[in-house]
């Protein structure tokens, strides 16, 4: 109901043939550039604050530019960066435009390696200087480095201290800048190692340059830098000499998929975007494994290598619930299963009164879970019909048969997402009034004062839109009861691995738990947990535990859900309001390959996450009490 700002998206393309090959086969040497555009546009949901791309030419003479970059801010950034690239070609004659040799020699962005990025800020920092890809320049082609990533590190402070202790001076205190300097430093050392080796072998001049570029191994660079990174990440990089890599965190938190044939190597944050852009079956696309890196060297040789030992699988479950495209065949089935798992608690909520219940969903990400929920209710209804038929001993009368056959699940598109209104008016009451009209309803879809209305969404995190818009507007339909159901469990804890949810007081589940503690005269627990978190500051991160769990421990999930409903229901609401959440067990049964659930359970996969959740609670108490 309220869109989360979330992790970024990456896309990489390495052409394995000369540009003339693509001009001849596909009618354009821009084959790679066009495919990058598709990959990025299909992942537009992963970045609405900015976008950028980088390109490397493999065939460039000294004195000619070989590394290019374009970046832009805003929701239309993808369009802007590709328009900027194509602006270099608008004045070309048709013969020049289709001359691959001319393009490779003269035109910018006519290269063999492309890397794209879509940005969502997870740090609150904005501006063009924070838009990926980042670029580190050097007169040695092999030392030029461009990086982008889908990530958030929890130990930026430690890495900063480490690299500054070596004498480096990052331009900004931001994770990407710091990573760029750390990887760049190791890249410099790798090139210098090879330089000394080649010089000892008697090579001189450009022969040394070519020998370095033939022998450089980015695995050496990543093995020296990445073991100290605590967080979830997929980091992509290209060098000016034509090396490229992508590496995934050892916990498998952030996703990456890749495909290779004799024409191209491609990597992206989501599998279906590769399928769509290249017309492939899902089976032909591989997942980059936790701790693994994909390398393509200057000659186009492809290999994967285990850079960091894989840790316990903590692949992000929110990817499956919300962030990734539902067109992925596995994600589609998982989201349907999430909906189906909610049938039993919903039957309890409506007191088994299917005849007087209308089912609907919040557009658009909850739609697949809605289908699964309907299928689950249809199965339940079929069992109910079967039971009726088997209990009738003297045959079925026409009236009874008519009643049984008329039993159905009633579903309507009761909620419609209107154009997202820009809340440019700063004054509070007017701003809230605008926000209340983001959604609209279908009048006549519910029998007033008689029907229950069940509306499913993928997550209820902050609850702002529920309180300001959804519940009030649904109440205009005059249902007997409104049940808001979340296909994900209660979001109780901040995320530190790429999703923008970091402050404790933002979570309606946390606010509900605090409210219950106050109501039941248990406020002392807040102070006790605060003191425990303070005491842990002197411990090593690996020794820390998540004491914030104790805030929720006195209450059942249903008690917290009940308080959430109370906090979010506007005072003038006529209908009874209930909120139903997915259980952790239901989540794990639906998404068995993605057990990462720290935002629901508080079980952080890395020591850095444990440290930061305690700091978040300390900050909350010191600001609010």
Coordinates of C-alpha atoms in Angstrom, one line a residue:
X1 CA 0.0 0.0 0.0
X2 CA 3.0 2.2 0.4
X3 CA 5.8 1.6 -2.0
X4 CA 9.1 0.8 -0.4
X5 CA 12.2 2.3 -1.9
X6 CA 14.3 -0.7 -2.3
X7 CA 17.4 -2.2 -3.8
X8 CA 19.0 -1.1 -7.1
X9 CA 19.2 -3.1 -10.3
X10 CA 22.2 -4.0 -12.4
X11 CA 22.7 -5.1 -16.0
X12 CA 25.8 -6.1 -17.9
X13 CA 26.4 -7.1 -21.6
X14 CA 29.6 -8.4 -23.1
X15 CA 29.6 -8.8 -26.8
X16 CA 31.8 -11.7 -27.9
X17 CA 31.9 -10.9 -31.6
X18 CA 33.1 -7.8 -33.6
X19 CA 30.5 -5.1 -34.1
X20 CA 30.4 -6.0 -37.8
X21 CA 29.0 -9.4 -36.9
X22 CA 25.9 -7.8 -35.2
X23 CA 25.5 -5.2 -38.0
X24 CA 25.3 -8.1 -40.5
X25 CA 23.2 -10.5 -38.4
X26 CA 20.8 -8.0 -36.6
X27 CA 21.0 -5.0 -38.9
X28 CA 22.7 -2.8 -36.3
X29 CA 26.0 -2.6 -34.5
X30 CA 24.0 -1.1 -31.6
X31 CA 22.8 -4.6 -30.7
X32 CA 24.5 -4.5 -27.2
X33 CA 23.3 -1.0 -26.5
X34 CA 19.8 -1.8 -27.5
X35 CA 19.7 -4.9 -25.3
X36 CA 21.1 -2.9 -22.4
X37 CA 18.2 -0.5 -22.8
X38 CA 15.7 -3.5 -22.7
X39 CA 17.4 -5.0 -19.6
X40 CA 17.3 -1.6 -17.8
X41 CA 13.7 -0.7 -18.8
X42 CA 12.4 -4.1 -17.7
X43 CA 14.0 -3.5 -14.3
X44 CA 12.7 0.1 -14.1
X45 CA 10.9 -0.8 -10.8
X46 CA 14.3 -1.3 -9.2
X47 CA 15.4 2.3 -9.6
X48 CA 13.4 5.6 -9.8
X49 CA 16.0 8.0 -8.4
X50 CA 18.5 7.8 -11.2
X51 CA 20.2 5.6 -13.8
X52 CA 23.6 5.4 -15.5
X53 CA 25.5 3.3 -18.0
X54 CA 29.2 2.8 -18.8
X55 CA 30.8 1.4 -22.0
X56 CA 34.3 0.2 -22.9
X57 CA 35.8 0.0 -26.4
X58 CA 38.2 -2.9 -26.8
X59 CA 39.7 -1.5 -30.0
X60 CA 41.1 1.9 -29.3
X61 CA 44.5 3.4 -30.1
X62 CA 46.5 5.6 -27.6
X63 CA 45.0 9.1 -27.6
X64 CA 41.5 7.8 -28.3
X65 CA 38.8 7.6 -25.7
X66 CA 37.8 4.0 -24.8
X67 CA 35.7 4.4 -21.7
X68 CA 32.4 6.2 -21.6
X69 CA 29.7 7.0 -19.0
X70 CA 26.3 8.7 -19.0
X71 CA 24.2 9.3 -15.9
X72 CA 20.9 11.1 -15.1
X73 CA 18.6 11.8 -12.1
X74 CA 14.8 11.2 -11.8
X75 CA 12.2 8.7 -12.8
X76 CA 12.9 9.3 -16.5
X77 CA 16.6 8.8 -16.1
X78 CA 16.7 5.6 -18.3
X79 CA 15.2 7.5 -21.2
X80 CA 17.4 10.5 -20.7
X81 CA 20.7 8.6 -20.6
X82 CA 19.9 6.6 -23.8
X83 CA 18.7 9.8 -25.6
X84 CA 22.0 11.4 -24.6
X85 CA 23.9 8.5 -26.1
X86 CA 21.9 8.5 -29.3
X87 CA 22.3 12.2 -29.6
X88 CA 25.9 11.4 -30.8
X89 CA 24.4 9.6 -33.8
X90 CA 21.6 11.9 -35.0
X91 CA 23.6 13.8 -37.5
X92 CA 25.1 10.7 -39.1
X93 CA 24.4 9.7 -42.7
X94 CA 22.7 6.3 -43.2
X95 CA 25.9 4.8 -44.5
X96 CA 27.8 6.0 -41.4
X97 CA 25.1 4.8 -39.1
X98 CA 25.4 1.3 -40.4
X99 CA 29.2 1.2 -40.7
X100 CA 30.4 -0.8 -37.8
X101 CA 34.0 -0.2 -38.5
X102 CA 33.4 3.6 -38.5
X103 CA 31.4 3.4 -35.3
X104 CA 34.1 1.5 -33.5
X105 CA 36.8 3.9 -34.6
X106 CA 34.9 7.2 -34.2
X107 CA 31.7 7.0 -32.2
X108 CA 31.3 7.2 -28.4
X109 CA 29.5 4.3 -26.7
X110 CA 30.2 2.0 -29.7
X111 CA 31.9 -0.7 -27.7
X112 CA 31.8 -4.3 -26.7
X113 CA 31.2 -4.0 -23.0
X114 CA 28.1 -2.3 -21.4
X115 CA 27.1 -1.9 -17.8
X116 CA 23.9 -0.3 -16.6
X117 CA 22.5 0.6 -13.2
X118 CA 19.2 1.7 -11.7
X119 CA 19.4 3.5 -8.4
X120 CA 17.3 3.6 -5.3
X121 CA 19.0 5.4 -2.5
X122 CA 19.3 3.4 0.7
X123 CA 21.4 6.0 2.5
X124 CA 19.3 9.2 2.0
X125 CA 22.1 10.7 -0.1
X126 CA 21.1 12.0 -3.5
X127 CA 22.5 13.9 -6.5
X128 CA 24.3 13.0 -9.7
X129 CA 27.5 12.3 -7.8
X130 CA 25.8 9.3 -6.1
X131 CA 24.5 7.8 -9.4
X132 CA 26.3 4.7 -10.5
X133 CA 28.4 3.6 -12.4
X134 CA 31.3 5.2 -10.5
X135 CA 34.5 5.8 -12.5
X136 CA 38.1 5.8 -11.4
X137 CA 40.4 7.2 -14.0
X138 CA 44.1 6.4 -14.7
X139 CA 46.5 6.8 -17.6
X140 CA 47.0 3.0 -17.6
X141 CA 44.1 1.5 -19.4
X142 CA 44.1 -1.6 -17.1
X143 CA 43.9 0.6 -14.0
X144 CA 40.7 2.4 -15.1
X145 CA 37.8 1.0 -13.2
X146 CA 34.0 1.5 -13.3
X147 CA 31.8 0.0 -10.6
X148 CA 28.1 -0.3 -9.9
X149 CA 26.0 -2.4 -7.6
X150 CA 22.9 -3.5 -5.9
X151 CA 24.0 -3.5 -2.3
X152 CA 24.3 -2.0 1.1
X153 CA 27.2 -2.6 3.4
X154 CA 26.8 -2.5 7.2
X155 CA 30.5 -1.9 7.9
X156 CA 31.4 1.1 5.8
X157 CA 33.1 2.7 8.9
X158 CA 35.5 -0.3 9.2
X159 CA 36.4 -0.3 5.5
X160 CA 36.9 3.4 5.5
X161 CA 39.4 3.2 8.4
X162 CA 41.1 0.3 6.7
X163 CA 41.8 2.1 3.4
X164 CA 42.6 5.4 5.0
X165 CA 45.2 3.7 7.2
X166 CA 46.9 2.7 3.9
X167 CA 47.0 6.4 2.9
X168 CA 44.0 6.5 0.6
X169 CA 41.7 9.5 0.5
X170 CA 38.2 8.7 -0.7
X171 CA 36.4 11.6 -2.2
X172 CA 33.2 11.0 -0.2
X173 CA 32.1 9.0 2.8
X174 CA 29.8 6.7 0.9
X175 CA 29.9 3.0 0.5
X176 CA 30.3 3.0 -3.3
X177 CA 33.1 5.5 -3.3
X178 CA 34.9 3.6 -0.6
X179 CA 34.4 0.3 -2.4
X180 CA 35.7 1.9 -5.6
X181 CA 38.8 3.1 -3.9
X182 CA 39.4 -0.3 -2.2
X183 CA 39.0 -2.3 -5.4
X184 CA 40.9 0.3 -7.4
X185 CA 43.8 0.1 -4.9
X186 CA 44.0 -3.6 -5.3
X187 CA 43.7 -3.3 -9.1
X188 CA 46.6 -0.9 -9.1
X189 CA 48.7 -3.4 -7.1
X190 CA 47.8 -6.2 -9.4
X191 CA 48.8 -4.2 -12.5
X192 CA 52.1 -3.1 -10.7
X193 CA 52.8 -6.8 -9.8
X194 CA 52.4 -7.7 -13.5
X195 CA 54.5 -4.8 -14.6
X196 CA 57.4 -5.9 -12.5
X197 CA 57.0 -9.4 -13.7
X198 CA 56.9 -8.4 -17.4
X199 CA 59.9 -6.0 -16.9
X200 CA 61.9 -8.8 -15.4
X201 CA 61.1 -10.9 -18.5
X202 CA 62.7 -8.2 -20.7
X203 CA 59.5 -6.6 -22.1
X204 CA 59.4 -2.9 -22.9
X205 CA 56.9 -0.2 -23.9
X206 CA 53.6 -1.2 -25.3
X207 CA 54.6 -4.9 -25.1
X208 CA 54.4 -4.6 -21.3
X209 CA 50.9 -3.0 -21.6
X210 CA 49.6 -5.8 -23.8
X211 CA 51.2 -8.5 -21.6
X212 CA 49.6 -7.0 -18.5
X213 CA 46.2 -6.8 -20.2
X214 CA 46.5 -10.4 -21.3
X215 CA 47.5 -11.7 -17.8
X216 CA 45.5 -9.6 -15.4
X217 CA 43.2 -11.6 -13.1
X218 CA 40.5 -9.8 -11.3
X219 CA 39.9 -12.8 -9.1
X220 CA 43.1 -11.8 -7.3
X221 CA 41.7 -8.3 -6.8
X222 CA 38.3 -9.5 -5.4
X223 CA 39.9 -12.1 -3.1
X224 CA 41.9 -9.3 -1.4
X225 CA 38.9 -6.9 -1.1
X226 CA 35.6 -8.6 -0.7
X227 CA 36.1 -10.8 2.4
X228 CA 35.8 -7.8 4.6
X229 CA 32.5 -6.7 3.1
X230 CA 29.5 -7.2 5.5
X231 CA 26.2 -6.9 3.8
X232 CA 24.1 -7.9 0.8
X233 CA 25.5 -7.1 -2.6
X234 CA 25.9 -7.8 -6.3
X235 CA 28.8 -5.7 -7.5
X236 CA 29.6 -5.3 -11.1
X237 CA 32.8 -3.8 -12.6
X238 CA 34.6 -3.2 -15.8
X239 CA 38.2 -2.1 -16.5
X240 CA 39.5 0.1 -19.3
X241 CA 41.4 -2.9 -20.7
X242 CA 38.3 -5.0 -21.2
X243 CA 38.0 -7.1 -18.1
X244 CA 34.5 -7.4 -16.5
X245 CA 33.2 -9.1 -13.3
X246 CA 30.1 -9.5 -11.2
X247 CA 30.3 -10.9 -7.7
X248 CA 27.5 -11.9 -5.2
X249 CA 27.6 -11.7 -1.4
X250 CA 28.4 -15.1 0.3
X251 CA 25.0 -15.1 2.1
X252 CA 23.1 -14.9 -1.3
X253 CA 21.1 -11.9 0.0
X254 CA 21.0 -10.0 -3.3
X255 CA 20.1 -11.8 -6.5
X256 CA 21.9 -12.0 -9.9
X257 CA 21.3 -14.2 -13.0
X258 CA 23.4 -14.7 -16.1
X259 CA 23.4 -16.2 -19.5
X260 CA 26.1 -16.9 -22.1
X261 CA 26.3 -18.2 -25.7
X262 CA 28.8 -17.7 -28.5
X263 CA 27.6 -14.1 -29.2
X264 CA 27.0 -12.5 -25.8
X265 CA 27.3 -12.7 -22.0
X266 CA 24.6 -11.0 -20.0
X267 CA 23.9 -10.5 -16.3
X268 CA 20.9 -8.8 -14.6
X269 CA 19.3 -8.6 -11.2
X270 CA 16.3 -10.6 -12.4
X271 CA 15.9 -13.7 -14.5
X272 CA 12.8 -12.8 -16.5
X273 CA 14.3 -9.6 -17.9
X274 CA 17.0 -11.7 -19.5
X275 CA 14.4 -14.1 -20.8
X276 CA 12.4 -11.3 -22.3
X277 CA 15.3 -9.3 -23.8
X278 CA 16.9 -12.4 -25.4
X279 CA 13.9 -14.7 -25.9
X280 CA 15.2 -17.5 -23.7
X281 CA 13.8 -20.3 -21.6
X282 CA 14.3 -20.0 -17.9
X283 CA 16.3 -23.2 -17.8
X284 CA 19.0 -21.6 -20.0
X285 CA 19.7 -18.9 -17.4
X286 CA 22.0 -19.5 -14.5
X287 CA 21.9 -18.0 -11.0
X288 CA 25.2 -16.5 -9.7
X289 CA 25.8 -18.5 -6.6
X290 CA 26.6 -17.0 -3.1
X291 CA 30.2 -15.9 -2.9
X292 CA 30.7 -16.6 -6.6
X293 CA 32.0 -14.2 -9.3
X294 CA 31.5 -14.2 -13.0
X295 CA 34.5 -13.1 -15.1
X296 CA 34.9 -12.3 -18.8
X297 CA 38.4 -11.3 -19.8
X298 CA 39.6 -9.1 -22.6
X299 CA 39.7 -12.1 -25.0
X300 CA 36.1 -13.0 -24.2
X301 CA 36.9 -16.0 -22.1
X302 CA 34.1 -16.7 -19.5
X303 CA 34.5 -18.4 -16.2
X304 CA 33.0 -18.4 -12.7
X305 CA 35.1 -18.7 -9.6
X306 CA 34.3 -19.0 -5.9
X307 CA 35.7 -15.9 -4.3
X308 CA 34.3 -16.2 -0.8
X309 CA 33.1 -19.3 0.9
X310 CA 29.3 -19.5 0.8
X311 CA 27.6 -18.8 4.2
X312 CA 24.2 -20.1 5.4
X313 CA 21.7 -19.3 2.7
X314 CA 19.9 -16.0 3.4
X315 CA 18.5 -15.1 0.0
X316 CA 16.1 -12.2 0.5
X317 CA 12.4 -13.3 0.8
X318 CA 11.2 -9.8 0.1
X319 CA 12.5 -10.3 -3.5
X320 CA 9.9 -13.0 -3.9
X321 CA 7.1 -11.2 -2.2
X322 CA 7.4 -7.7 -3.7
X323 CA 10.5 -6.5 -5.4
X324 CA 11.2 -8.8 -8.3
X325 CA 9.0 -9.1 -11.3
X326 CA 6.1 -11.6 -10.8
X327 CA 6.6 -12.9 -14.4
X328 CA 9.4 -15.1 -13.1
X329 CA 8.0 -18.6 -13.2
X330 CA 9.1 -19.5 -9.7
X331 CA 8.2 -16.2 -8.1
X332 CA 4.7 -16.4 -9.7
X333 CA 4.0 -19.7 -8.1
X334 CA 5.5 -18.6 -4.7
X335 CA 3.3 -15.5 -4.6
X336 CA 0.2 -17.6 -5.4
X337 CA 1.2 -20.0 -2.6
X338 CA 1.5 -17.0 -0.2
X339 CA -2.1 -16.1 -1.0
X340 CA -3.3 -19.7 -0.6
X341 CA -1.7 -20.0 2.8
X342 CA -4.0 -17.2 4.1
X343 CA -7.3 -19.1 3.6
X344 CA -7.5 -20.6 7.1
X345 CA -6.9 -17.3 9.1
X346 CA -9.3 -15.5 6.7
X347 CA -12.0 -18.1 7.2
X348 CA -11.7 -17.4 10.9
X349 CA -11.9 -13.6 10.3
X350 CA -15.1 -13.9 8.3
X351 CA -16.5 -16.6 10.5
X352 CA -16.7 -19.0 7.5
X353 CA -19.4 -16.7 6.0
X354 CA -18.3 -17.0 2.3
X355 CA -21.8 -16.1 1.1
X356 CA -21.4 -12.6 2.5
X357 CA -17.8 -11.9 1.7
X358 CA -16.2 -10.0 -1.3
X359 CA -12.5 -10.5 -2.0
X360 CA -10.3 -7.9 -3.7
X361 CA -6.7 -6.8 -3.8
X362 CA -4.5 -3.7 -3.8
X363 CA -3.1 -3.1 -7.3
X364 CA -0.7 -4.1 -8.6
X365 CA 1.9 -6.2 -6.8
X366 CA -0.6 -8.1 -4.7
X367 CA -2.6 -9.4 -7.7
X368 CA -0.7 -12.7 -8.0
X369 CA -1.2 -13.5 -4.3
X370 CA -4.9 -12.6 -4.8
X371 CA -5.2 -15.3 -7.5
X372 CA -3.6 -17.8 -5.1
X373 CA -6.0 -16.8 -2.3
X374 CA -8.9 -17.3 -4.7
X375 CA -7.7 -20.7 -5.7
X376 CA -7.4 -21.7 -2.0
X377 CA -10.9 -20.6 -1.3
X378 CA -12.2 -22.4 -4.4
X379 CA -10.6 -25.6 -3.1
X380 CA -12.2 -25.0 0.3
X381 CA -15.6 -24.4 -1.4
X382 CA -15.3 -27.6 -3.4
X383 CA -14.7 -29.5 -0.2
X384 CA -17.7 -27.9 1.3
X385 CA -19.9 -28.8 -1.6
X386 CA -18.6 -32.4 -1.5
X387 CA -19.4 -32.5 2.2
X388 CA -23.0 -31.3 1.5
X389 CA -23.6 -33.8 -1.2
X390 CA -22.3 -36.8 0.8
X391 CA -24.5 -35.9 3.8
X392 CA -27.7 -35.9 1.8
X393 CA -29.0 -39.4 2.3
X394 CA -32.2 -39.3 0.3
X395 CA -30.9 -37.8 -2.9
X396 CA -30.6 -34.2 -3.9
X397 CA -33.6 -32.1 -4.6
X398 CA -33.6 -29.6 -7.3
X399 CA -33.7 -26.8 -4.8
X400 CA -30.8 -28.2 -2.8
X401 CA -28.7 -28.8 -6.0
X402 CA -29.4 -25.2 -7.1
X403 CA -28.1 -24.0 -3.8
X404 CA -25.0 -26.1 -3.9
X405 CA -24.2 -25.1 -7.5
X406 CA -24.7 -21.4 -6.8
X407 CA -22.1 -21.4 -4.0
X408 CA -19.1 -19.4 -5.3
X409 CA -16.3 -17.1 -4.3
X410 CA -17.3 -13.5 -4.8
X411 CA -14.4 -11.3 -6.0
X412 CA -14.4 -7.7 -7.4
X413 CA -11.9 -5.1 -8.3
X414 CA -13.1 -3.0 -5.4
X415 CA -9.9 -0.9 -5.2
X416 CA -8.4 1.1 -8.1
X417 CA -5.1 2.8 -8.0
X418 CA -5.6 6.3 -9.4
X419 CA -2.8 8.4 -10.8
X420 CA -0.2 8.9 -8.0
X421 CA -0.8 12.4 -6.8
X422 CA 2.2 14.6 -6.2
X423 CA 2.0 15.9 -2.7
X424 CA 3.7 19.2 -3.6
X425 CA 1.5 21.1 -1.1
X426 CA 3.5 21.2 2.2
X427 CA 0.7 22.1 4.6
X428 CA -0.2 19.0 6.5
X429 CA -4.0 18.7 6.3
X430 CA -4.1 19.5 2.6
X431 CA -1.3 17.1 2.0
X432 CA -3.1 14.3 3.8
X433 CA -6.3 15.0 1.9
X434 CA -4.4 14.6 -1.4
X435 CA -2.9 11.4 -0.2
X436 CA -6.3 10.0 0.6
X437 CA -7.2 10.1 -3.1
X438 CA -4.4 8.0 -4.4
X439 CA -6.8 5.1 -4.5
X440 CA -10.4 4.9 -5.6
X441 CA -13.2 2.4 -5.1
X442 CA -15.7 0.6 -7.3
X443 CA -19.1 1.6 -6.0
X444 CA -21.7 -1.1 -5.9
X445 CA -19.1 -3.9 -5.6
X446 CA -20.2 -4.7 -2.0
X447 CA -23.7 -5.2 -0.5
X448 CA -23.9 -2.4 2.1
X449 CA -24.0 -3.4 5.8
X450 CA -24.2 -7.1 4.8
X451 CA -20.9 -8.1 3.2
X452 CA -17.5 -8.5 4.6
X453 CA -14.7 -7.0 2.4
X454 CA -11.3 -8.8 2.3
X455 CA -8.5 -6.8 0.6
X456 CA -5.1 -8.4 0.1
X457 CA -1.8 -6.5 -0.2
X458 CA 1.8 -7.8 -0.4
X459 CA 3.0 -6.0 2.7
X460 CA 1.9 -3.6 5.5
X461 CA 5.0 -1.9 6.6
X462 CA 4.4 1.6 7.9
X463 CA 0.6 1.7 7.6
X464 CA 0.5 5.3 6.5
X465 CA -1.6 4.7 3.3
X466 CA -3.9 2.4 5.2
X467 CA -4.7 5.1 7.7
X468 CA -4.7 8.1 5.4
X469 CA -6.5 6.5 2.4
X470 CA -7.4 2.8 2.1
X471 CA -9.5 2.1 5.2
X472 CA -11.5 5.3 5.0
X473 CA -12.2 4.9 1.3
X474 CA -13.2 1.3 1.7
X475 CA -15.5 2.3 4.5
X476 CA -17.5 4.4 1.9
X477 CA -18.7 1.0 0.5
X478 CA -20.4 0.4 3.9
X479 CA -19.1 -3.2 4.4
X480 CA -20.0 -4.9 7.6
X481 CA -16.4 -5.7 8.2
X482 CA -13.1 -4.7 6.5
X483 CA -10.3 -7.3 6.6
X484 CA -6.9 -6.1 5.3
X485 CA -4.6 -9.0 4.7
X486 CA -0.9 -9.0 4.1
X487 CA 0.7 -11.8 2.1
X488 CA 4.0 -11.2 4.1
X489 CA 4.5 -11.4 7.8
X490 CA 4.7 -8.4 10.2
X491 CA 7.7 -6.2 9.3
X492 CA 9.3 -5.7 12.7
X493 CA 12.9 -4.9 12.1
X494 CA 15.0 -2.6 9.9
X495 CA 16.8 -3.9 6.9
X496 CA 20.4 -3.1 6.3
X497 CA 21.1 -4.9 3.0
X498 CA 19.6 -2.7 0.4
X499 CA 16.0 -1.9 1.3
X500 CA 15.0 1.5 2.5
X501 CA 13.5 0.7 5.9
X502 CA 15.9 1.6 8.6
X503 CA 14.2 3.4 11.5
X504 CA 12.4 1.5 14.2
X505 CA 9.5 4.0 14.6
X506 CA 8.6 3.6 10.9
X507 CA 7.2 0.1 11.4
X508 CA 3.6 -0.1 12.5
X509 CA 4.3 -3.5 14.1
X510 CA 6.9 -1.9 16.3
X511 CA 4.7 1.0 17.2
X512 CA 1.9 -1.5 18.1
X513 CA 4.3 -3.5 20.4
X514 CA 5.4 -0.3 22.1
X515 CA 1.7 0.8 22.6
X516 CA 0.9 -2.6 24.1
X517 CA 3.8 -2.3 26.5
X518 CA 2.6 1.1 27.7
X519 CA -1.0 -0.1 28.0
X520 CA -0.1 -3.1 30.1
X521 CA 2.2 -1.1 32.4
X522 CA 5.3 -2.8 31.0
X523 CA 7.3 0.3 29.9
X524 CA 10.2 -0.9 32.1
X525 CA 11.0 -3.5 29.4
X526 CA 11.8 -0.7 26.9
X527 CA 14.4 0.7 29.4
X528 CA 15.8 -2.8 30.0
X529 CA 16.3 -3.5 26.3
X530 CA 17.9 -0.1 25.9
X531 CA 20.4 -0.8 28.6
X532 CA 21.2 -4.2 27.1
X533 CA 21.8 -2.7 23.7
X534 CA 24.1 0.0 25.3
X535 CA 26.0 -2.7 27.1
X536 CA 26.7 -4.5 23.8
X537 CA 28.6 -1.6 22.3
X538 CA 31.7 -2.9 24.0
X539 CA 31.4 -6.3 22.5
X540 CA 32.6 -7.6 19.2
X541 CA 29.9 -7.7 16.5
X542 CA 30.1 -11.4 16.4
X543 CA 29.1 -11.6 20.1
X544 CA 26.1 -9.3 19.7
X545 CA 22.5 -10.6 19.9
X546 CA 19.3 -8.9 18.8
X547 CA 17.8 -7.7 22.1
X548 CA 15.0 -5.9 20.2
X549 CA 13.3 -9.2 19.9
X550 CA 12.4 -8.8 23.6
X551 CA 10.1 -5.9 22.8
X552 CA 7.8 -8.3 20.9
X553 CA 8.2 -11.4 23.1
X554 CA 5.3 -10.7 25.6
X555 CA 2.7 -10.7 22.8
X556 CA 1.3 -13.1 20.3
X557 CA 1.3 -12.1 16.6
X558 CA -2.5 -11.8 16.8
X559 CA -2.3 -9.4 19.7
X560 CA 0.1 -7.2 17.7
X561 CA -2.1 -7.4 14.6
X562 CA -5.1 -6.3 16.7
X563 CA -3.3 -3.3 18.0
X564 CA -2.1 -2.5 14.5
X565 CA -5.7 -2.5 13.3
X566 CA -6.6 -0.2 16.2
X567 CA -3.8 2.3 15.5
X568 CA -4.6 2.4 11.8
X569 CA -8.3 2.7 11.8
X570 CA -9.5 6.3 11.3
X571 CA -11.8 7.4 14.2
X572 CA -14.9 7.9 12.0
X573 CA -14.8 4.4 10.5
X574 CA -18.1 2.7 10.7
X575 CA -17.1 -0.9 9.7
X576 CA -15.2 -3.2 12.0
X577 CA -11.6 -3.5 10.9
X578 CA -9.3 -6.5 11.2
X579 CA -5.7 -7.0 9.9
X580 CA -4.4 -10.4 9.1
X581 CA -0.8 -11.2 8.4
X582 CA 1.0 -14.1 6.8
X583 CA 2.9 -16.3 9.3
X584 CA 6.6 -16.9 9.2
X585 CA 5.8 -20.6 8.6
X586 CA 3.6 -19.7 5.7
X587 CA 6.3 -17.5 4.2
X588 CA 9.0 -20.2 4.4
X589 CA 6.7 -22.9 3.0
X590 CA 5.9 -20.7 0.0
X591 CA 9.5 -19.5 -0.6
X592 CA 11.7 -22.4 0.5
X593 CA 14.7 -21.3 -1.5
X594 CA 14.8 -17.8 0.0
X595 CA 14.8 -18.1 3.8
X596 CA 16.2 -14.6 4.5
X597 CA 13.6 -13.1 6.8
X598 CA 15.5 -10.8 9.2
X599 CA 13.0 -7.9 8.7
X600 CA 10.3 -10.3 10.0
X601 CA 12.2 -12.4 12.5
X602 CA 15.1 -10.3 13.6
X603 CA 17.5 -13.1 12.6
X604 CA 20.2 -11.0 10.8
X605 CA 22.5 -13.1 8.6
X606 CA 25.6 -10.9 9.3
X607 CA 27.2 -9.4 12.4
X608 CA 26.8 -6.0 10.9
X609 CA 23.1 -6.3 10.8
X610 CA 23.0 -7.4 14.5
X611 CA 25.1 -4.3 15.4
X612 CA 22.9 -1.9 13.5
X613 CA 19.5 -3.1 14.8
X614 CA 20.7 -2.5 18.4
X615 CA 21.9 1.0 17.4
X616 CA 18.5 1.6 15.8
X617 CA 16.8 0.8 19.0
X618 CA 19.2 3.0 21.0
X619 CA 18.5 5.9 18.6
X620 CA 14.8 5.3 18.9
X621 CA 14.8 5.5 22.7
X622 CA 17.0 8.5 22.9
X623 CA 14.9 10.4 20.4
X624 CA 11.4 9.4 21.6
X625 CA 11.8 9.1 25.4

